[in-house]
Short mmCIF file of C-alpha atoms and ligand atoms in Angstrom, two decimals:
data_model
loop_
_atom_site.label_atom_id
_atom_site.label_comp_id
_atom_site.label_asym_id
_atom_site.label_seq_id
_atom_site.Cartn_x
_atom_site.Cartn_y
_atom_site.Cartn_z
CA UNK A 1 126.29 83.53 91.68
CA UNK A 2 124.93 86.77 90.23
CA UNK A 3 121.39 87.89 90.66
CA UNK A 4 120.00 90.90 88.77
CA UNK A 5 116.25 90.77 89.34
CA UNK A 6 114.20 89.93 92.44
CA UNK A 7 110.50 89.68 93.11
CA UNK A 8 109.58 90.27 96.75
CA UNK A 9 106.16 88.92 97.73
CA UNK A 10 104.60 90.71 100.68
CA UNK A 11 105.26 94.47 101.21
CA UNK A 12 104.82 94.70 104.98
CA UNK A 13 107.15 95.50 107.85
CA UNK A 14 109.78 93.11 106.56
CA UNK A 15 109.18 92.86 102.81
CA UNK A 16 109.13 96.60 102.10
CA UNK A 17 112.39 97.48 103.93
CA UNK A 18 114.15 94.39 102.43
CA UNK A 19 112.89 95.13 98.87
CA UNK A 20 113.90 98.83 99.16
CA UNK A 21 117.37 97.89 100.45
CA UNK A 22 117.93 95.47 97.56
CA UNK A 23 116.81 98.19 95.14
CA UNK A 24 119.25 100.80 96.44
CA UNK A 25 122.02 98.26 96.15
CA UNK A 26 121.47 97.77 92.41
CA UNK A 27 119.00 94.89 91.99
CA UNK A 28 115.90 95.39 89.86
CA UNK A 29 113.08 94.76 92.32
CA UNK A 30 109.41 94.06 91.72
CA UNK A 31 107.49 94.48 94.97
CA UNK A 32 104.33 92.39 94.98
CA UNK A 33 101.44 92.65 97.40
CA UNK A 34 97.99 91.11 97.04
CA UNK A 35 96.44 94.23 98.59
CA UNK A 36 95.88 96.68 95.65
CA UNK A 37 95.73 99.58 98.06
CA UNK A 38 99.26 98.95 99.30
CA UNK A 39 100.46 98.78 95.66
CA UNK A 40 98.64 102.00 94.75
CA UNK A 41 99.99 103.83 97.80
CA UNK A 42 103.55 102.82 96.93
CA UNK A 43 103.08 103.65 93.23
CA UNK A 44 102.10 107.16 94.29
CA UNK A 45 105.45 107.31 96.16
CA UNK A 46 103.63 107.19 99.55
CA UNK A 47 104.09 104.71 102.34
CA UNK A 48 101.63 102.64 104.40
CA UNK A 49 103.82 101.81 107.45
CA UNK A 50 105.85 103.75 109.95
CA UNK A 51 109.46 102.61 110.40
CA UNK A 52 112.26 105.10 111.06
CA UNK A 53 114.46 105.62 108.03
CA UNK A 54 112.26 103.61 105.67
CA UNK A 55 110.70 106.50 103.84
CA UNK A 56 114.14 107.81 102.85
CA UNK A 57 115.39 104.41 101.52
CA UNK A 58 112.10 103.78 99.72
CA UNK A 59 112.25 107.19 98.03
CA UNK A 60 115.81 106.55 96.89
CA UNK A 61 114.83 103.13 95.68
CA UNK A 62 111.92 104.46 93.63
CA UNK A 63 113.93 107.39 92.19
CA UNK A 64 116.73 104.94 91.12
CA UNK A 65 114.16 103.33 88.79
CA UNK A 66 115.01 99.93 90.34
CA UNK A 67 111.80 99.53 92.37
CA UNK A 68 108.40 98.91 90.84
CA UNK A 69 105.20 97.48 92.28
CA UNK A 70 102.47 95.07 91.23
CA UNK A 71 99.76 92.79 92.58
CA UNK A 72 101.21 89.83 90.59
CA UNK A 73 104.74 88.45 90.20
CA UNK A 74 106.82 88.45 87.02
CA UNK A 75 109.76 86.31 85.94
CA UNK A 76 112.91 87.09 88.09
CA UNK A 77 116.17 85.53 89.17
CA UNK A 78 115.02 85.43 92.80
CA UNK A 79 111.66 85.17 94.55
CA UNK A 80 111.61 86.26 98.18
CA UNK A 81 108.57 85.53 100.32
CA UNK A 82 107.90 87.87 103.23
CA UNK A 83 104.22 86.98 103.87
CA UNK A 84 102.75 87.11 107.37
CA UNK A 85 102.34 83.95 109.47
CA UNK A 86 99.86 84.91 112.20
CA UNK A 87 97.93 82.33 114.18
CA UNK A 88 94.43 81.13 113.27
CA UNK A 89 91.69 83.20 114.82
CA UNK A 90 88.91 80.61 114.78
CA UNK A 91 90.61 77.36 115.52
CA UNK A 92 92.72 76.02 118.37
CA UNK A 93 94.59 72.81 119.00
CA UNK A 94 94.36 70.77 122.19
CA UNK A 95 96.70 68.42 124.03
CA UNK A 96 96.02 66.90 127.45
CA UNK A 97 93.25 69.43 128.09
CA UNK A 98 95.55 72.40 127.32
CA UNK A 99 94.48 74.55 124.38
CA UNK A 100 97.10 76.05 122.02
CA UNK A 101 97.08 78.34 119.01
CA UNK A 102 97.71 77.16 115.44
CA UNK A 103 99.78 78.78 112.74
CA UNK A 104 97.91 80.25 109.79
CA UNK A 105 100.12 79.42 106.79
CA UNK A 106 97.67 80.55 104.10
CA UNK A 107 99.60 83.68 103.12
CA UNK A 108 102.89 81.71 102.72
CA UNK A 109 101.06 78.98 100.81
CA UNK A 110 99.42 81.40 98.33
CA UNK A 111 102.56 83.45 97.88
CA UNK A 112 104.47 80.22 97.04
CA UNK A 113 101.72 79.19 94.60
CA UNK A 114 101.86 82.65 93.00
CA UNK A 115 105.52 82.05 92.11
CA UNK A 116 104.80 78.72 90.29
CA UNK A 117 103.97 80.08 86.81
CA UNK A 118 107.22 82.09 86.79
CA UNK A 119 109.65 79.62 88.26
CA UNK A 120 112.58 78.84 85.93
CA UNK A 121 115.76 76.76 86.08
CA UNK A 122 118.51 78.54 88.06
CA UNK A 123 116.05 80.57 90.19
CA UNK A 124 116.48 81.06 93.93
CA UNK A 125 113.42 81.03 96.19
CA UNK A 126 113.83 82.45 99.70
CA UNK A 127 111.39 82.19 102.54
CA UNK A 128 111.81 84.90 105.18
CA UNK A 129 108.53 84.56 107.04
CA UNK A 130 108.84 83.12 110.53
CA UNK A 131 107.41 79.61 110.14
CA UNK A 132 106.99 76.31 111.99
CA UNK A 133 109.96 74.01 111.72
CA UNK A 134 110.13 72.04 108.44
CA UNK A 135 107.90 74.56 106.57
CA UNK A 136 110.51 75.05 103.82
CA UNK A 137 110.88 71.31 103.17
CA UNK A 138 107.34 70.14 103.82
CA UNK A 139 105.23 73.06 102.55
CA UNK A 140 107.22 75.30 100.22
CA UNK A 141 109.25 72.74 98.25
CA UNK A 142 106.31 70.47 97.36
CA UNK A 143 104.36 73.43 95.99
CA UNK A 144 107.29 74.62 93.94
CA UNK A 145 107.92 71.17 92.58
CA UNK A 146 104.44 71.17 91.02
CA UNK A 147 106.23 73.17 88.29
CA UNK A 148 107.93 69.89 87.22
CA UNK A 149 111.34 71.28 88.23
CA UNK A 150 113.35 69.63 91.03
CA UNK A 151 114.23 71.71 94.10
CA UNK A 152 117.88 71.71 94.91
CA UNK A 153 118.75 70.54 91.34
CA UNK A 154 116.89 72.78 88.93
CA UNK A 155 116.39 75.67 91.37
CA UNK A 156 117.64 76.67 94.78
CA UNK A 157 115.52 77.13 97.94
CA UNK A 158 116.52 78.53 101.29
CA UNK A 159 115.05 79.81 104.51
CA UNK A 160 116.53 83.00 105.82
CA UNK A 161 114.78 84.34 108.91
CA UNK A 162 114.29 88.05 109.27
CA UNK A 163 115.67 89.03 112.72
CA UNK A 164 115.31 92.75 112.66
CA UNK A 165 113.84 94.74 115.55
CA UNK A 166 110.86 96.98 114.62
CA UNK A 167 112.00 100.55 115.20
CA UNK A 168 115.57 99.67 114.06
CA UNK A 169 114.85 97.66 110.96
CA UNK A 170 116.84 99.71 108.43
CA UNK A 171 120.04 99.49 110.46
CA UNK A 172 119.65 95.91 111.69
CA UNK A 173 118.83 94.66 108.18
CA UNK A 174 122.36 95.56 107.13
CA UNK A 175 124.34 95.12 110.32
CA UNK A 176 122.82 91.95 111.89
CA UNK A 177 124.28 88.53 111.21
CA UNK A 178 122.24 86.55 108.63
CA UNK A 179 121.40 82.87 108.91
CA UNK A 180 120.86 81.14 105.55
CA UNK A 181 119.37 77.65 105.67
CA UNK A 182 119.54 75.88 102.35
CA UNK A 183 117.67 72.72 101.37
CA UNK A 184 121.08 71.82 99.94
CA UNK A 185 124.51 73.36 100.54
CA UNK A 186 124.29 74.86 97.02
CA UNK A 187 121.01 76.57 97.94
CA UNK A 188 122.63 78.03 101.05
CA UNK A 189 125.53 79.28 98.96
CA UNK A 190 123.11 80.93 96.54
CA UNK A 191 121.31 82.63 99.45
CA UNK A 192 124.69 83.91 100.75
CA UNK A 193 125.47 85.37 97.38
CA UNK A 194 122.07 87.14 97.38
CA UNK A 195 122.29 88.71 100.85
CA UNK A 196 125.95 89.59 100.42
CA UNK A 197 124.52 92.40 98.22
CA UNK A 198 123.90 94.46 101.35
CA UNK A 199 124.54 92.55 104.61
CA UNK A 200 127.55 93.73 106.58
CA UNK A 201 127.10 91.31 109.42
CA UNK A 202 128.31 87.66 109.16
CA UNK A 203 126.42 85.40 106.75
CA UNK A 204 126.22 81.94 108.18
CA UNK A 205 125.15 78.92 106.07
CA UNK A 206 123.18 76.01 107.57
CA UNK A 207 120.29 73.80 106.63
CA UNK A 208 116.72 75.06 106.24
CA UNK A 209 115.17 73.36 109.28
CA UNK A 210 117.97 74.52 111.63
CA UNK A 211 117.44 78.09 110.37
CA UNK A 212 113.70 77.81 111.03
CA UNK A 213 114.33 76.45 114.50
CA UNK A 214 116.92 79.13 115.33
CA UNK A 215 114.41 81.87 114.54
CA UNK A 216 111.68 80.46 116.76
CA UNK A 217 114.19 79.71 119.52
CA UNK A 218 115.24 83.35 119.59
CA UNK A 219 111.76 84.74 119.99
CA UNK A 220 110.68 81.97 122.39
CA UNK A 221 113.66 82.67 124.65
CA UNK A 222 112.66 86.33 124.76
CA UNK A 223 109.04 85.43 125.56
CA UNK A 224 110.11 83.16 128.40
CA UNK A 225 112.43 85.80 129.79
CA UNK A 226 109.71 88.43 129.72
CA UNK A 227 107.32 85.96 131.42
CA UNK A 228 109.72 85.56 134.29
CA UNK A 229 110.10 89.33 134.61
CA UNK A 230 106.27 89.61 134.70
CA UNK A 231 106.11 86.94 137.34
CA UNK A 232 108.77 88.75 139.40
CA UNK A 233 106.65 91.89 139.18
CA UNK A 234 103.73 90.02 140.80
CA UNK A 235 106.02 88.56 143.45
CA UNK A 236 107.56 91.96 144.22
CA UNK A 237 104.14 93.49 144.86
CA UNK A 238 103.35 90.58 147.22
CA UNK A 239 106.62 91.02 149.20
CA UNK A 240 106.56 94.83 149.35
CA UNK A 241 109.48 95.22 146.97
CA UNK A 242 110.12 97.57 143.99
CA UNK A 243 110.65 95.12 141.14
CA UNK A 244 112.45 97.64 139.00
CA UNK A 245 115.07 98.25 141.62
CA UNK A 246 115.28 94.52 142.35
CA UNK A 247 115.85 93.75 138.61
CA UNK A 248 118.47 96.55 138.42
CA UNK A 249 120.37 94.98 141.31
CA UNK A 250 119.99 91.43 140.03
CA UNK A 251 121.32 92.52 136.64
CA UNK A 252 124.54 93.69 138.28
CA UNK A 253 125.42 90.01 138.41
CA UNK A 254 127.69 89.32 135.43
CA UNK A 255 125.56 86.39 134.15
CA UNK A 256 122.05 87.69 134.78
CA UNK A 257 119.98 89.79 132.32
CA UNK A 258 116.36 90.04 133.44
CA UNK A 259 114.06 91.82 130.96
CA UNK A 260 111.38 94.29 131.91
CA UNK A 261 107.90 93.54 133.12
CA UNK A 262 105.02 95.43 131.50
CA UNK A 263 101.39 95.12 130.50
CA UNK A 264 102.11 91.90 128.47
CA UNK A 265 103.79 90.79 125.27
CA UNK A 266 102.43 92.04 121.97
CA UNK A 267 103.36 92.31 118.34
CA UNK A 268 103.26 89.79 115.56
CA UNK A 269 106.40 87.92 116.56
CA UNK A 270 107.13 87.16 120.19
CA UNK A 271 103.45 86.61 121.17
CA UNK A 272 102.96 84.34 118.10
CA UNK A 273 106.15 82.39 117.32
CA UNK A 274 106.39 80.26 120.52
CA UNK A 275 103.05 78.73 119.52
CA UNK A 276 104.77 77.25 116.47
CA UNK A 277 106.83 75.04 118.81
CA UNK A 278 103.78 74.18 120.97
CA UNK A 279 101.70 73.26 117.92
CA UNK A 280 104.54 71.09 116.48
CA UNK A 281 105.21 69.30 119.75
CA UNK A 282 102.75 69.98 122.57
CA UNK A 283 104.11 67.08 124.56
CA UNK A 284 107.60 68.69 124.73
CA UNK A 285 106.78 72.33 125.34
CA UNK A 286 105.35 72.71 128.91
CA UNK A 287 107.59 75.67 129.84
CA UNK A 288 106.97 77.54 126.57
CA UNK A 289 103.25 77.11 126.85
CA UNK A 290 103.17 78.37 130.43
CA UNK A 291 105.36 81.37 129.58
CA UNK A 292 102.83 82.29 126.89
CA UNK A 293 100.05 81.96 129.46
CA UNK A 294 101.87 84.15 131.96
CA UNK A 295 102.38 86.91 129.40
CA UNK A 296 98.83 86.67 128.06
CA UNK A 297 97.49 87.03 131.62
CA UNK A 298 99.46 90.12 132.39
CA UNK A 299 96.74 92.62 131.30
CA UNK A 300 94.61 91.20 134.15
CA UNK A 301 97.27 92.20 136.63
CA UNK A 302 97.32 95.69 135.21
CA UNK A 303 93.56 95.93 135.77
CA UNK A 304 94.05 94.81 139.43
CA UNK A 305 96.67 97.54 139.80
CA UNK A 306 94.25 100.14 138.42
CA UNK A 307 91.60 98.95 140.84
CA UNK A 308 94.02 99.27 143.79
CA UNK A 309 94.70 102.83 142.73
CA UNK A 310 91.18 104.00 141.87
CA UNK A 311 88.86 101.66 143.81
CA UNK A 312 85.89 100.06 141.95
CA UNK A 313 86.06 100.95 138.29
CA UNK A 314 82.33 101.39 137.54
CA UNK A 315 81.96 104.78 135.77
CA UNK A 316 85.62 105.69 136.52
CA UNK A 317 87.16 107.81 133.71
CA UNK A 318 90.54 106.56 132.65
CA UNK A 319 92.97 108.02 130.15
CA UNK A 320 94.98 105.24 128.58
CA UNK A 321 98.22 106.47 127.18
CA UNK A 322 99.73 104.33 124.43
CA UNK A 323 98.15 101.53 122.39
CA UNK A 324 101.08 100.43 120.30
CA UNK A 325 102.55 97.02 121.08
CA UNK A 326 105.85 98.55 122.25
CA UNK A 327 107.66 101.94 122.55
CA UNK A 328 108.00 104.34 119.63
CA UNK A 329 106.34 102.20 116.96
CA UNK A 330 102.90 102.68 115.32
CA UNK A 331 102.06 98.97 115.22
CA UNK A 332 98.94 98.06 117.20
CA UNK A 333 98.86 94.37 116.34
CA UNK A 334 98.41 92.00 119.27
CA UNK A 335 98.92 94.93 121.62
CA UNK A 336 98.52 94.16 125.30
CA UNK A 337 97.50 97.78 125.84
CA UNK A 338 94.26 97.25 123.85
CA UNK A 339 93.57 94.14 125.90
CA UNK A 340 93.92 96.20 129.12
CA UNK A 341 91.49 98.81 127.71
CA UNK A 342 88.88 96.12 126.95
CA UNK A 343 89.25 94.57 130.42
CA UNK A 344 88.87 97.99 132.06
CA UNK A 345 85.67 98.54 130.08
CA UNK A 346 84.32 95.20 131.15
CA UNK A 347 84.79 96.40 134.75
CA UNK A 348 82.63 99.47 133.91
CA UNK A 349 85.37 102.05 133.35
CA UNK A 350 85.03 104.79 130.66
CA UNK A 351 88.33 104.76 128.86
CA UNK A 352 89.70 107.36 126.45
CA UNK A 353 92.86 106.35 124.61
CA UNK A 354 95.65 108.40 123.14
CA UNK A 355 98.20 106.88 120.77
CA UNK A 356 100.61 109.55 119.40
CA UNK A 357 101.93 107.20 116.68
CA UNK A 358 98.45 106.35 115.34
CA UNK A 359 95.98 109.06 116.40
CA UNK A 360 93.72 108.11 113.50
CA UNK A 361 93.42 104.43 114.60
CA UNK A 362 89.85 103.06 114.55
CA UNK A 363 89.25 99.88 116.55
CA UNK A 364 86.06 98.19 117.69
CA UNK A 365 85.15 99.14 121.28
CA UNK A 366 88.07 101.65 121.64
CA UNK A 367 87.45 105.38 122.03
CA UNK A 368 90.30 107.45 120.71
CA UNK A 369 90.92 110.97 122.01
CA UNK A 370 91.85 113.66 119.56
CA UNK A 371 95.00 114.49 121.52
CA UNK A 372 96.69 113.93 124.86
CA UNK A 373 94.81 116.72 126.61
CA UNK A 374 91.43 115.56 125.46
CA UNK A 375 92.29 112.13 126.88
CA UNK A 376 93.31 113.39 130.31
CA UNK A 377 91.10 116.55 130.87
CA UNK A 378 88.33 114.88 132.87
CA UNK A 379 90.10 111.65 133.87
CA UNK A 380 89.98 110.05 137.34
CA UNK A 381 93.20 108.17 136.59
CA UNK A 382 95.92 108.36 133.92
CA UNK A 383 97.21 104.93 132.91
CA UNK A 384 100.56 104.71 131.12
CA UNK A 385 100.73 101.51 128.97
CA UNK A 386 103.59 102.15 126.54
CA UNK A 387 106.97 103.63 127.17
CA UNK A 388 106.95 106.03 124.18
CA UNK A 389 109.71 108.60 124.42
CA UNK A 390 107.25 111.43 124.30
CA UNK A 391 105.42 110.10 127.34
CA UNK A 392 108.74 109.70 129.17
CA UNK A 393 109.46 113.35 128.44
CA UNK A 394 106.14 114.78 129.60
CA UNK A 395 106.36 117.76 131.88
CA UNK A 396 104.52 117.07 135.13
CA UNK A 397 103.60 120.71 135.80
CA UNK A 398 102.32 121.03 132.18
CA UNK A 399 100.12 117.96 132.67
CA UNK A 400 98.88 119.23 136.07
CA UNK A 401 97.72 122.43 134.47
CA UNK A 402 95.58 120.50 131.94
CA UNK A 403 93.65 118.23 134.27
CA UNK A 404 92.37 117.87 137.79
CA UNK A 405 93.40 114.25 137.78
CA UNK A 406 96.23 113.49 140.25
CA UNK A 407 96.39 109.67 140.03
CA UNK A 408 98.87 108.02 137.72
CA UNK A 409 99.39 104.31 137.08
CA UNK A 410 102.65 103.61 135.27
CA UNK A 411 103.01 100.03 133.90
CA UNK A 412 106.39 100.54 132.22
CA UNK A 413 108.60 102.34 134.77
CA UNK A 414 108.61 105.56 132.80
CA UNK A 415 107.84 108.22 135.37
CA UNK A 416 109.69 109.26 138.52
CA UNK A 417 107.77 109.22 141.78
CA UNK A 418 109.55 112.27 143.19
CA UNK A 419 109.28 114.54 140.13
CA UNK A 420 105.63 113.75 139.57
CA UNK A 421 105.00 113.87 143.31
CA UNK A 422 106.32 117.44 143.42
CA UNK A 423 103.74 118.42 140.79
CA UNK A 424 101.02 116.99 143.05
CA UNK A 425 100.52 113.53 141.50
CA UNK A 426 100.35 110.16 143.27
CA UNK A 427 102.15 107.67 141.15
CA UNK A 428 101.33 103.94 141.32
CA UNK A 429 103.75 101.64 139.48
CA UNK A 430 103.35 98.11 138.19
CA UNK A 431 105.64 95.80 140.24
CA UNK A 432 105.70 98.13 143.17
CA UNK A 433 103.26 97.91 146.10
CA UNK A 434 100.80 100.81 146.24
CA UNK A 435 101.93 102.76 149.30
CA UNK A 436 100.19 106.09 148.90
CA UNK A 437 96.61 106.67 149.84
CA UNK A 438 94.07 107.85 147.23
CA UNK A 439 94.35 111.61 146.95
CA UNK A 440 91.30 113.82 146.77
CA UNK A 441 91.01 115.78 143.52
CA UNK A 442 91.67 119.48 144.12
N1 LIG B 501 108.61 93.44 126.04
C1 LIG B 501 108.50 93.44 127.43
N2 LIG B 501 109.62 93.46 128.20
C2 LIG B 501 110.84 93.60 127.63
C3 LIG B 501 110.97 93.58 126.22
C4 LIG B 501 109.84 93.53 125.47
O1 LIG B 501 107.35 93.36 128.00
O2 LIG B 501 111.83 93.61 128.40
C5 LIG B 501 107.41 93.41 125.23
C6 LIG B 501 107.26 94.61 124.29
O3 LIG B 501 106.65 95.71 124.92
C7 LIG B 501 106.40 94.04 123.19
C8 LIG B 501 106.90 92.59 123.11
O4 LIG B 501 107.58 92.32 124.33
O5 LIG B 501 105.04 94.03 123.53
C9 LIG B 501 107.85 92.26 121.98
O6 LIG B 501 108.74 93.34 121.78
P1 LIG B 501 110.31 93.14 121.45
O7 LIG B 501 110.94 94.44 121.33
O8 LIG B 501 110.87 92.19 122.41
O9 LIG B 501 110.32 92.34 120.12
P2 LIG B 501 109.60 92.52 118.67
O10 LIG B 501 108.39 91.64 118.65
O11 LIG B 501 109.42 93.91 118.31
O12 LIG B 501 110.82 91.96 117.67
C10 LIG B 501 111.26 90.62 117.97
C11 LIG B 501 112.78 90.65 117.96
N3 LIG B 501 113.30 89.34 118.45
C12 LIG B 501 114.19 89.27 119.47
O13 LIG B 501 114.63 90.28 120.00
C13 LIG B 501 114.64 87.91 119.84
C14 LIG B 501 113.31 90.88 116.55
O14 LIG B 501 114.75 90.74 116.49
C15 LIG B 501 112.64 89.90 115.58
O15 LIG B 501 113.08 90.11 114.22
C16 LIG B 501 111.14 90.12 115.63
O16 LIG B 501 110.69 89.80 116.97
C17 LIG B 501 110.48 89.25 114.60
O17 LIG B 501 110.12 89.78 113.55
O18 LIG B 501 110.43 88.03 114.80
#
């Protein structure tokens, strides 16, 4: 099947890279976003998100003449929905006294409705947004059939989960295997023909609900694995063990791969998607629910660690390094680092934050420093929350010359006790019992 034109709805972290990639591979792409500021930014040739390599592909796409932008769709051969599926902020579900979060499907619903006036016989509609199982069949198809056309007969529908890792999206988009779940085998085949435009990995056809479940299973598995790493970090502190060394040794086993503890799980995927299973079947998801709770509680353990290092936090000045949800990205959504900062402030600490990937970030209740040195100059403690490469590479003597602070708390196993110790610092690490006494500031 040959597709020449595609309308991509949602120009965020997934939609924009995907749309740009289709455009440089010869399709005429209309990028649609309901936010006029996003559309204006892109029309000026500028970009509203940070993702390595995206700027280059976007520029090539625009220069090719294949990529234009609008706030409303137009007729096309393919409609691809890449709208966000966060959870609802103001409403929770409950089962047996346990509360759980609920998916907010409004963006997917309205993107699907926006396609309706343009849907024609022979079209392909693809949902990429991570969605609760059966969304394609039970939410998307009924909306599209309001057109009077019959899904699977007059037009094709498939679910193809995005599986790319933020920070490596441009490469993974092309190289990763693609799962295409059709509402009929013909729909899956149409999806295969579309993605074959640029995917170099395998393209595997299945049904829509299996594809939805596969996507949530992947992210849930990662969440559960991180939860156990976080629990190991708590146990290691209790038993006087260095969790990082213990994990390194355990991972020498050929069938063990423990992930890394840290300040918690953030982002718009792993901390959200497991709730889709819990919401759909709370009676069957005890482990998944508890893993979510373990990861959500991890910022509290970081605060305990800071208290062990600095004593009572009232009026203590803390420099918090890193607010992004993970290393080397500028995305602050659902970031555990911001939760840690809020909890420290509740304890009375005065926190200055430095985020090199988003120095201009403005968030309620968060004080941003103008640069790293402004954050640390008068600190009592320096708290490392994100393993950004530039924090890894900091020079201990250089830092020592800019602040009198000599107490470091590393939550991500970035800094070396010996190297920083030689520069006069006492380094406390998450998952390692605090051995060293509090130093006095010189
Ligand atoms: N994290 C840890 N310890 C680890 C690994 C991660 O605490 O060992 C934390 C990170 O710091 C971050 C969170 O988990 O706060 C999630 O980061 P991540 O790198 O694990 O994943 P995401 O959310 O950036 O991307 C995931 C990926 N899914 C899987 O690896 C199974 C990606 O492939 C998906 O496309 C993406 O979710 C998505 O969009 O669903």
